Every structure is written in C-alpha cells, then in structure tokens.
Coordinates of C-alpha atoms in Angstrom, one line a residue:
X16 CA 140.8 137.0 75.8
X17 CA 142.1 135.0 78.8
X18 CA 141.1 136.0 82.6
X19 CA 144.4 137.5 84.1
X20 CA 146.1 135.0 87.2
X21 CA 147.1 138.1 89.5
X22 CA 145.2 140.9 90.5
X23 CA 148.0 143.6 88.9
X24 CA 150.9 142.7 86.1
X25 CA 153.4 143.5 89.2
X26 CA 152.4 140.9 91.1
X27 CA 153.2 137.9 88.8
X28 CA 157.1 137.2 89.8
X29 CA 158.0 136.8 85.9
X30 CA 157.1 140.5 85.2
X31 CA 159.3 142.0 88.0
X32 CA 162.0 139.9 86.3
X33 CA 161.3 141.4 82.7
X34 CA 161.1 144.8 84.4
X35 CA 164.5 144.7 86.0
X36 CA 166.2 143.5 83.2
X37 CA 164.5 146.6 81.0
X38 CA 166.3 148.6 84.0
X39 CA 169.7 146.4 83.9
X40 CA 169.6 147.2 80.1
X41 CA 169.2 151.0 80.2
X42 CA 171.9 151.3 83.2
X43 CA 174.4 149.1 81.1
X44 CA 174.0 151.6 78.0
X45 CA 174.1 154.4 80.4
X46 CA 177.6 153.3 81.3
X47 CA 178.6 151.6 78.2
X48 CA 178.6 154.6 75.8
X49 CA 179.9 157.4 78.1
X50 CA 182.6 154.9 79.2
X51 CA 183.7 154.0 75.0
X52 CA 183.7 157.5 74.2
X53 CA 186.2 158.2 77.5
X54 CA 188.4 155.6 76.5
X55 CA 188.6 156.4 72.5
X56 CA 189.4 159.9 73.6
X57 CA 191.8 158.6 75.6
X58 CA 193.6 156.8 73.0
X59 CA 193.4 159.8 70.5
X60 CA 195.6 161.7 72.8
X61 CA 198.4 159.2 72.7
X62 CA 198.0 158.8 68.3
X63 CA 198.4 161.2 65.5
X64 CA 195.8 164.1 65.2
X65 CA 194.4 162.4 62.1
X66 CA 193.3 159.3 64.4
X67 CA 190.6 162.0 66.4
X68 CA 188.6 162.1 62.5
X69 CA 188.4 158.1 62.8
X70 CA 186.7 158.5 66.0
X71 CA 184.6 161.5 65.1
X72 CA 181.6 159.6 64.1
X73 CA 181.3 157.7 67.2
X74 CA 182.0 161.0 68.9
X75 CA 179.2 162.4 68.1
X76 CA 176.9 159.2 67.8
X77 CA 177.6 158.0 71.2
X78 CA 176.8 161.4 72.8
X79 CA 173.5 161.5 70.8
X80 CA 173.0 157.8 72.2
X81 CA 174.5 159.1 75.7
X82 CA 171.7 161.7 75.8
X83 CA 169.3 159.8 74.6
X84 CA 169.7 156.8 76.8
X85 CA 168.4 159.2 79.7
X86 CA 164.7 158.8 77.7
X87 CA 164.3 155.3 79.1
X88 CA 164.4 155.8 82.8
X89 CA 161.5 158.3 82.6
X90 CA 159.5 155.4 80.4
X91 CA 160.4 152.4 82.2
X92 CA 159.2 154.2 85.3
X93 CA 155.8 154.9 83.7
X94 CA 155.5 151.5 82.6
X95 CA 156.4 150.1 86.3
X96 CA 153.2 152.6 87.6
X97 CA 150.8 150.7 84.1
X98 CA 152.0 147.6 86.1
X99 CA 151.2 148.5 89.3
X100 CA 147.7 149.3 88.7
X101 CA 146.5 146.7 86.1
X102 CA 146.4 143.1 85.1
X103 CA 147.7 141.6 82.5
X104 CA 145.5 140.3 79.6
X105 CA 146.4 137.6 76.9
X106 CA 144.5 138.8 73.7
X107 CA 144.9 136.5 70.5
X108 CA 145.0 138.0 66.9
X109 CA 145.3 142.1 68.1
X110 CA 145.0 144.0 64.9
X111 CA 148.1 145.9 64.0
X112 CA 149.4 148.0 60.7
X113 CA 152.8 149.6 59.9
X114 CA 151.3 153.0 58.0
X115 CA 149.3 155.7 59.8
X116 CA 146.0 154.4 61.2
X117 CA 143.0 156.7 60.2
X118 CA 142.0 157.2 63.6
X119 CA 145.0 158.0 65.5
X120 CA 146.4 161.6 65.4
X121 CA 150.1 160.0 65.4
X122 CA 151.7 158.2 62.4
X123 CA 153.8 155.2 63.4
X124 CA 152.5 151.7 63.8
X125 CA 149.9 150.8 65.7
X126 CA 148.1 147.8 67.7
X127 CA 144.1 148.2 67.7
X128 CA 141.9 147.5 70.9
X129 CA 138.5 147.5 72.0
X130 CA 137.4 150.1 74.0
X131 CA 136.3 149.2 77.7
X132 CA 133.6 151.2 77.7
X133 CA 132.0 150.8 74.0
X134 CA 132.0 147.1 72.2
X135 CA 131.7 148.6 69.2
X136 CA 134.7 150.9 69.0
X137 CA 138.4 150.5 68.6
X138 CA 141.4 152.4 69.9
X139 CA 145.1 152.5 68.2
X140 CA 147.7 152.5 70.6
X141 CA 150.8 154.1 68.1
X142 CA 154.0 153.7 68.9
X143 CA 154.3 157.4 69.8
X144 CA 158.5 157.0 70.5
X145 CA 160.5 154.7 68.0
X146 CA 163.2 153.5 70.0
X147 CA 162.9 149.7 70.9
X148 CA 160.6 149.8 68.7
X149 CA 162.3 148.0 65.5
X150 CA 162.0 144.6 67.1
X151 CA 158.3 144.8 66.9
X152 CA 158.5 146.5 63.5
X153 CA 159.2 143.3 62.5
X154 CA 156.7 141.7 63.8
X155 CA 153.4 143.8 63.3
X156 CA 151.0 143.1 60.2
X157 CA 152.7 144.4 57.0
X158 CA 153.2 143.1 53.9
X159 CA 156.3 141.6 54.6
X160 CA 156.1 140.3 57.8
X161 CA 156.5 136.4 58.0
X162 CA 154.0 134.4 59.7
X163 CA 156.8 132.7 62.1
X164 CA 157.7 136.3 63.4
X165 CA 154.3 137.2 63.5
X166 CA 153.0 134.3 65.8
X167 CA 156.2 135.3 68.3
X168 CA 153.8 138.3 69.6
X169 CA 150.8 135.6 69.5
X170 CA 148.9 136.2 72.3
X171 CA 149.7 139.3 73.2
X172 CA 150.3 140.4 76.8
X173 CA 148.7 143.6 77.9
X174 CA 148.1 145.4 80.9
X175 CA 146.5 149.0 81.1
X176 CA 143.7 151.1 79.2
X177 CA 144.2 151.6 75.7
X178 CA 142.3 154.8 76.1
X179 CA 144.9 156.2 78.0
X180 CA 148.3 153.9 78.6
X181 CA 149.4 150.2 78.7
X182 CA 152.0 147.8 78.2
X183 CA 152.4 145.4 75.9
X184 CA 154.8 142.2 75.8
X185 CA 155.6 139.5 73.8
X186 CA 155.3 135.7 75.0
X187 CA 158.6 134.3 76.4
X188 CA 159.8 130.9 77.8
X189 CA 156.7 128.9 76.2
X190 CA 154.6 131.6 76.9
X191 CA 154.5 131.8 80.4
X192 CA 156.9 135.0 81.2
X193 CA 156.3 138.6 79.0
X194 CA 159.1 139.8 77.2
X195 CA 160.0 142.9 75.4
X196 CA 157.9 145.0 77.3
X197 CA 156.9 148.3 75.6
X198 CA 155.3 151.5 76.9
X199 CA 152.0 152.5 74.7
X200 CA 150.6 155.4 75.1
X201 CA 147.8 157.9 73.7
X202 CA 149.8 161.9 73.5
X203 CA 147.0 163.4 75.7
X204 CA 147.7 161.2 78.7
X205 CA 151.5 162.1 79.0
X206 CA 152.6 165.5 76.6
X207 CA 152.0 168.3 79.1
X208 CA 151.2 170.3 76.2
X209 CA 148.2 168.6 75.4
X210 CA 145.1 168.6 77.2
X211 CA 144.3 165.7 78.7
X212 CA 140.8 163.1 77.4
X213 CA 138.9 161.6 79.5
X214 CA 137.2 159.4 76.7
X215 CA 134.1 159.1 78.2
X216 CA 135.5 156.6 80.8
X217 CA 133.9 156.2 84.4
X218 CA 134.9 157.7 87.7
X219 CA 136.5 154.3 88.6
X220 CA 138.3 154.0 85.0
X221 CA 140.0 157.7 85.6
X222 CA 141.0 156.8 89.0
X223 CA 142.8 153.4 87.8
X224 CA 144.5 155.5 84.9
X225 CA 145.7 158.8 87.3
X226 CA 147.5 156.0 89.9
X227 CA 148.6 154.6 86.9
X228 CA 150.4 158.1 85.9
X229 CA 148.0 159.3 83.0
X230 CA 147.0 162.9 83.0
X231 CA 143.4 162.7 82.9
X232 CA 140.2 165.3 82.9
X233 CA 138.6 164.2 86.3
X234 CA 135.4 165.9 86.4
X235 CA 134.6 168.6 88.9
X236 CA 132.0 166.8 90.5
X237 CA 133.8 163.6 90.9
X238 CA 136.7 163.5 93.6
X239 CA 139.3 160.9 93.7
X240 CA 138.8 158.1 96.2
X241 CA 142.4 159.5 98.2
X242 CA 140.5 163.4 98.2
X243 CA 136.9 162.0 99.2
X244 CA 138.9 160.1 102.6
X245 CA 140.5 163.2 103.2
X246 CA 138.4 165.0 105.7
X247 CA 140.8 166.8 106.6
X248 CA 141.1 169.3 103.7
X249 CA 139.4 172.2 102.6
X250 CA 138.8 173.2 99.5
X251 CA 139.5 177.1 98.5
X252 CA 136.6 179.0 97.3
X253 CA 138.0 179.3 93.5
X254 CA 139.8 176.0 93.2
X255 CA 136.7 174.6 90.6
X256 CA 139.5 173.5 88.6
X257 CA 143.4 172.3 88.2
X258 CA 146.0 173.5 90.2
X259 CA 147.8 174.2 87.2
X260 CA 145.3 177.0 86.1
X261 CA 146.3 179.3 89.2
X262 CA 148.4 181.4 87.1
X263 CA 151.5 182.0 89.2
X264 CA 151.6 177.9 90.0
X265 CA 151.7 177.7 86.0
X266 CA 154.6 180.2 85.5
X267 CA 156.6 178.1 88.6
X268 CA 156.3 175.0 87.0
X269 CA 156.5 176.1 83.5
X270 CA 159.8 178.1 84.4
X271 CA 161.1 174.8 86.2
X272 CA 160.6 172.6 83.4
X273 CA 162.3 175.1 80.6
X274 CA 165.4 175.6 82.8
X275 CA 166.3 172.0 83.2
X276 CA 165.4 171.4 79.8
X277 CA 167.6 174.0 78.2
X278 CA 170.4 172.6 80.4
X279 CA 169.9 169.3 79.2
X280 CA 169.8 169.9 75.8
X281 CA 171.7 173.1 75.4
X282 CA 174.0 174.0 77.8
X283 CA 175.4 170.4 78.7
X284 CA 176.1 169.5 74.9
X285 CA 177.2 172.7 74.4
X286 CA 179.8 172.4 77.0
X287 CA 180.8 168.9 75.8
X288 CA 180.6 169.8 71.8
X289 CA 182.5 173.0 71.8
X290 CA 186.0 171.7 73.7
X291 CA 185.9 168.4 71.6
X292 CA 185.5 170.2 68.1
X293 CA 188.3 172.9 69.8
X294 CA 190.4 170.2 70.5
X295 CA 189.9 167.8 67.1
X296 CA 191.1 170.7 65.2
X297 CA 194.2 170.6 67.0
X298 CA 194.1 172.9 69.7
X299 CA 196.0 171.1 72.4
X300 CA 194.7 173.4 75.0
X301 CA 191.6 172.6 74.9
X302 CA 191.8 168.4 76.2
X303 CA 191.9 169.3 79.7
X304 CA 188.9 171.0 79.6
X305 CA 187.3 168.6 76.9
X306 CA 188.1 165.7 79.8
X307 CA 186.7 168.4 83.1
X308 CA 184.0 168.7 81.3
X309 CA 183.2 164.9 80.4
X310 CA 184.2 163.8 83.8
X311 CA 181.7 166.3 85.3
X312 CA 178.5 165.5 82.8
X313 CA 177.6 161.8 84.8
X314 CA 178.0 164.1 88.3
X315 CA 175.8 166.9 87.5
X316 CA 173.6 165.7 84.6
X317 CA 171.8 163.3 86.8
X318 CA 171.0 165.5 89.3
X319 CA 169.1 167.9 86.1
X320 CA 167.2 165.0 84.9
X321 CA 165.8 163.8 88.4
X322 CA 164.7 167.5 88.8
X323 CA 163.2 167.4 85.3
X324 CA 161.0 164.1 86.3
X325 CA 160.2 165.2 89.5
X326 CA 159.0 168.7 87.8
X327 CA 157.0 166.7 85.3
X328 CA 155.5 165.2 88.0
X329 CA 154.2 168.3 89.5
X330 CA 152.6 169.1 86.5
X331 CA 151.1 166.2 85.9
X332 CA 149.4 166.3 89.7
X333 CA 148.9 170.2 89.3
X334 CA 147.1 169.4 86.4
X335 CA 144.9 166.8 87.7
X336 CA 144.2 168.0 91.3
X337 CA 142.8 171.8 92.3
X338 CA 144.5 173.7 95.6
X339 CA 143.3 172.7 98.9
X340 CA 144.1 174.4 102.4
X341 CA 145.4 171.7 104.5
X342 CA 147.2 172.4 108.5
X343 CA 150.3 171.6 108.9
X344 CA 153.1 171.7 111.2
X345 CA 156.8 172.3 110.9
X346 CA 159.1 170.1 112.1
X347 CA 162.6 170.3 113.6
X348 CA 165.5 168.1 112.3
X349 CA 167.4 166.3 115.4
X350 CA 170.6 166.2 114.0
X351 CA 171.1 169.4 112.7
X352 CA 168.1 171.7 114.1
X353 CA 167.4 174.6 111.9
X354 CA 169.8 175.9 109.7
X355 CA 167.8 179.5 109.1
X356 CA 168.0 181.8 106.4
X357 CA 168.9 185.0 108.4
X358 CA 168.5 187.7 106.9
X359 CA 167.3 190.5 109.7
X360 CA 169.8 193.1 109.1
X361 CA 168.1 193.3 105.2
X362 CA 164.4 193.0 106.5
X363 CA 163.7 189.1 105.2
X364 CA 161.8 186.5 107.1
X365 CA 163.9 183.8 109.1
X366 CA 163.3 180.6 106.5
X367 CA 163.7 177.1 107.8
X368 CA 164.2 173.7 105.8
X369 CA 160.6 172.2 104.8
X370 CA 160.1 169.1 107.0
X371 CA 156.7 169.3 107.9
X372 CA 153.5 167.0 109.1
X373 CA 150.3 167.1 107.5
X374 CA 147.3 167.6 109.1
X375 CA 146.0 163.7 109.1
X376 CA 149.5 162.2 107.7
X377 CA 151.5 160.7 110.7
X378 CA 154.6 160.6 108.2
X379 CA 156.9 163.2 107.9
X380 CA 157.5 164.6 104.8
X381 CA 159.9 166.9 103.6
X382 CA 160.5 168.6 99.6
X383 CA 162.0 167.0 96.6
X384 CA 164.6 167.0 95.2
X385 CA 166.4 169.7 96.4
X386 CA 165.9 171.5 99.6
X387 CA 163.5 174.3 100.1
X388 CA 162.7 176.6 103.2
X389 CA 159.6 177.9 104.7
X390 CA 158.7 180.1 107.2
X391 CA 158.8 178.3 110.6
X392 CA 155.3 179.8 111.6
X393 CA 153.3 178.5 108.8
X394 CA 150.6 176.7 109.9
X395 CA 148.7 176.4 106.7
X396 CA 149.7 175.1 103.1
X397 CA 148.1 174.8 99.8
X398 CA 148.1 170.8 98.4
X399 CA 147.5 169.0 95.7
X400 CA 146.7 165.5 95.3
X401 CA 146.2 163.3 98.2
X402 CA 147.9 164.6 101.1
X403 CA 151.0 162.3 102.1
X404 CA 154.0 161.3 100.0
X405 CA 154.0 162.6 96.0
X406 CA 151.3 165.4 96.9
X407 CA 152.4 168.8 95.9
X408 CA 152.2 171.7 98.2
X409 CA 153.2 175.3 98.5
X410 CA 152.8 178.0 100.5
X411 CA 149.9 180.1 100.2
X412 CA 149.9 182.1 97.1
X413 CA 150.9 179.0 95.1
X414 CA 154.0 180.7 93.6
X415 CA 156.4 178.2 95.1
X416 CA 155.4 174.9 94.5
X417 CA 157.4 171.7 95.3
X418 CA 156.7 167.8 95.8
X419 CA 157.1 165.9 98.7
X420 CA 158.9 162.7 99.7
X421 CA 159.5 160.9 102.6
X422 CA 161.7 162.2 105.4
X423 CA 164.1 159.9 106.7
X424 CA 166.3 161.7 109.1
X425 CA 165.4 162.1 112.9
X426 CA 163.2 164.3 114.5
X427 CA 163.8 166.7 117.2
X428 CA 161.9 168.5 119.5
X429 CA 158.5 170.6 119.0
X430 CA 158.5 173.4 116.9
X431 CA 157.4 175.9 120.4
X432 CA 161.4 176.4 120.7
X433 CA 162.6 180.2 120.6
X434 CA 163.5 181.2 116.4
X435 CA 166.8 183.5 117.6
X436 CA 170.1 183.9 115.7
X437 CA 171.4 182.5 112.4
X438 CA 170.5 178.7 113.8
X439 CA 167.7 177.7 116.3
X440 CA 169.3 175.4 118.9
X441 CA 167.3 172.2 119.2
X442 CA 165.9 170.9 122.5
X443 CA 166.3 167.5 123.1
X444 CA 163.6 165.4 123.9

C-alpha cells in the first residue's frame, strides 16, 4: 500500500474531475431517456396505431430506466461525502470473487480488505447495488476473467473504511487520475432498516465514518467532537440514546419517508402507466392526458425525491445523535416580514416561517426543503447533531421534526415587534 499525496480524495484536482463527470453522466441520462420517450410518443401520434406496439418496449424500459436513473444522485452524493473525509489509498493485488463471499451477509461480488483496527481480519465490501457494476464484473477474479482486464483495476484506488463505506476506482491516464468510481458500502451503514455496527472501531474511526455519511452506533459515553464544542446545549434528562427512539420523532420521519416513497413508486408510475396503456389500445382520448401527465413528472418528481433525501437524512442524524435543548431565536424576513398563519377566530396559535438563530451559530438558518412555521415566541428547540447547518430540530415534543439549511434572504428587524393581524409589519432597521 502507497502513502496517499493529499490529505482527503477531494482534494486531488483529478478526483473532482472523475466526480463531475459521474454527475454529467447521470444528468445526461436523466434527460436522455425522458426526452426519447417524448419524442417516440410524439411520432406515434402522427403513424398508424400498430406503430405505438413497436414502441412499447422502449415504453416501458425507458421509464423503468427514467426511474431508476433518480438512484444515482442519492449515491454519487454519498460517494462525494467518502471523499470528503478520506484519502485515497493505492492497494496492489485486493482480493476479489464473483460468488457470495462466506463472510458477507450480501451475495454479489466482492473486493476483500484489511480491517483498520485488526491485522488479522478481512472485510468484503459487496457490491450491494448492481448498476455500473458490469464493468467491473469483468474485471474482478473469476474464472474467466483475462489477465489484461484484470491488471486495468491494478492498483486499486480507495478511499474510506471498509468497515463502513468507501470508494473504489480504477487507474486512468497512466495511472495518475481514478476512474470509474464506485460507491461500496456495508447494509448497516446506509439501510435505515438495519441497525447500524460499530465494528469495534475507535471514537476517532466513528467520527471520520458519521461526517462521511455512515450511520453508526456512537457510544453513549463518547460525544462527537462538533457536540463536545458545543457548550451551548443541554442535554434532556432521557435523551441516553438516538433521537430516533423518541417515539413520536420515529412515527414523523417514518410517515415522511413512506409518503414520498409511495409517490415515487406508486402514484407517479401509476399516473404515467395508466393513460399510455389507455391510449395504446386506442383510446384517442386519453393522449392529452398521457402528454399532461409526462410533461408534469420532470416538474413535480424532483421536488418528491429532494424531500425523500433530505428525509433520509434526518433519519440518518436522528438515528445517530439524541435530543438536546438548545435557545434560540426567531427571526424576521426583510423582504416579506411574517406571513402568519392566522387562525384566531378558530382558537390556533399565530405560526410564523422558521428562520431562526441558534444559540452559538451566528448563521441564520431556516428549514428544508419546504417551508415550515413555528410559533414566533419559541425560545427553545430540540436539536440534533451539531447545531448549525444539516442539524435537525423541532419543537419541543419532537413530533415535528425538520432539517436546516442556510438562509439566504435578508433579515429584518428584531423579533420585539407587535404579532397583530394576518401579517406582522416589519420595522425597518
């Protein structure tokens, strides 16, 4: 094994390069399939109704593919974080197999590595998720793998934990750029229906693998480096463990993540499958809707899938991190003050958009990615994670949990300002 050059994978220029291609590639396909099906169904409307059963296959493979192609955002995402965090590392003559390796709990084929912690143990990695994957099928020990294809992954590049997740890349351009990067992974670390392993690994070790997006069993006794700097928090008398096993934050998020899930993959094909077979079999009336409906799905499916992620996200922090009480402030938006949630006449509390300022964060932050309200005299939240951008809060009780980015509008004046009528004027500074 070779010394890595740069202190993390991201920092060597050649990576970022191999990264946004990855990206280029998956935004190509994610316009490249949508946009052949649109224009074959355009044809079929000016051609017989026999031409629609010549297109059927493609039909319904590029809206598989269509779907599909949404998979790769969340992983080339998760391999950008494994970047982030670690170095690479050339290793020479990796073992690898094509059949089920007796230690994994996954069949698929596998590279074996060393554990950090135990010279005397190895690890598979499996390739858990088969797409992009044939490439290297081709290329891993097997019986009829050729030696020429087998020295094109000779040394392999790898950056990450093999106990948790990492990224592995073939030598490019004489061997001094990755290519073909590919996400590796061990279930526990990413399936939120999995408990997560900590493999025995050190304080420091589970650190380096949570920044790098693994879900990981951090001991109670042992606080993240962010949550030991955080002086600021206080810690609830039951929060001994995850966020995620306060029971109404686990029926939020697990509500969350089954909605947009069953609109994915339920709803939206439904809605695209159902005009298009109407239509095939010669119902006329159906191609405006069939064409509605397809012109809509790039509008509104993107929007389902960024709330997916940023729901998996929450788990995998609400998992990870218990509920602290942390002050906070709520603050007023200059262009547009506070648009309340009125409702005095029915006996509900005035609710104002959630732009707030955390107790010891100078940023302010506000939810993601869609708007929520709170009540304007909250001075207290519950948080998870490290207070600051990606930390989850809610207010207390739990039940309403949400994530929190950035907030990049202006800011008006304090929050002392009257709260009268259906809209709180704003003073001007």
């Amino acid at each position: 094994m070779q010394s890595p050059t740069h202190p993390t994978a991201w920092d060597h220029p050649p990576t970022r390069n191999a990264w946004m291609r990855h990206m280029a590639m998956n935004v190509v396909g994610l316009i490249g399939w949508p946009g052949v099906w649109v224009a074959l169904i355009c044809v079929s409307t000016y051609t017989p109704n026999w031409v629609v059963w010549i297109f059927m296959p493609y039909f319904i493979y590029g809206l598989y593919r269509f779907c599909g192609q949404f998979t790769h955002f969340p992983q080339a995402f998760r391999m950008l974080r494994v970047l982030q965090e670690y170095p690479w590392q050339f290793l020479e003559g990796v073992p690898s197999g094509l059949g089920k390796h007796p230690k994994a709990r996954d069949d698929g084929m596998w590279f074996e590595f060393w554990n950090p912690a135990d010279a005397e143990e190895k690890i598979p990695l499996v390739f858990i998720r088969h797409q992009r994957s044939y490439w290297w099928l081709k290329r891993l020990d097997g019986p009829r793998t050729r030696p020429s294809r087998r020295a094109q992954i000779e040394p392999l590049w790898f950056a990450g934990d093999p106990r948790f997740l990492a990224v592995v890349a073939a030598p490019g351009r004489g061997g001094k750029a990755p290519e073909r990067l590919h996400f590796l992974y061990q279930r526990p670390a990413v399936d939120i229906q999995c408990a997560p392993d900590s493999w025995d690994a050190t304080p420091t070790d589970l650190e380096h693998a949570r920044r790098a997006g693994a879900r990981v069993d951090m001991p109670s006794s042992t606080a993240a480096v962010d949550e030991v700097a955080d002086q600021g928090a206080q810690r609830l008398p039951w929060a001994s463990q995850p966020a995620l096993k306060h029971p109404p934050t686990d029926r939020a998020i697990r509500r969350r993540v089954i909605r947009q899930m069953v609109l994915l993959f339920a709803v939206w094909p439904a809605l695209v499958l159902i005009p298009l077979l109407l239509a095939a079999g010669g119902d006329d009336r159906f191609i405006p809707i069939m064409v509605r409906v397809i012109v809509l799905v790039p509008i509104v499916v993107p929007l389902h899938i960024w709330a997916l992620v940023t729901a998996l996200r929450m788990h995998r922090v609400l998992s990870t991190h218990s509920w602290r009480l942390v002050e906070c402030e709520v603050v007023r938006s200059a262009a547009h003050g506070w648009r309340l949630k009125d409702r005095s006449a029915s006996g509900r509390e005035i609710r104002v958009p959630a732009i707030l300022r955390l107790h010891g964060h100078g940023t302010v932050l506000t939810a993601v990615p869609f708007k929520r309200y709170v009540s304007p005299r909250i001075t207290h939240l519950w948080c998870a994670g490290p207070p600051g951008v990606g930390a989850v809060v809610s207010e207390p009780g739990g039940a309403r949990p949400f994530r929190l980015a950035k907030y990049k509008g202006a800011i008006g004046a304090a929050t002392t300002a009257p709260v009268t009528g259906e809209r709180a004027q704003v003073l001007e500074p």
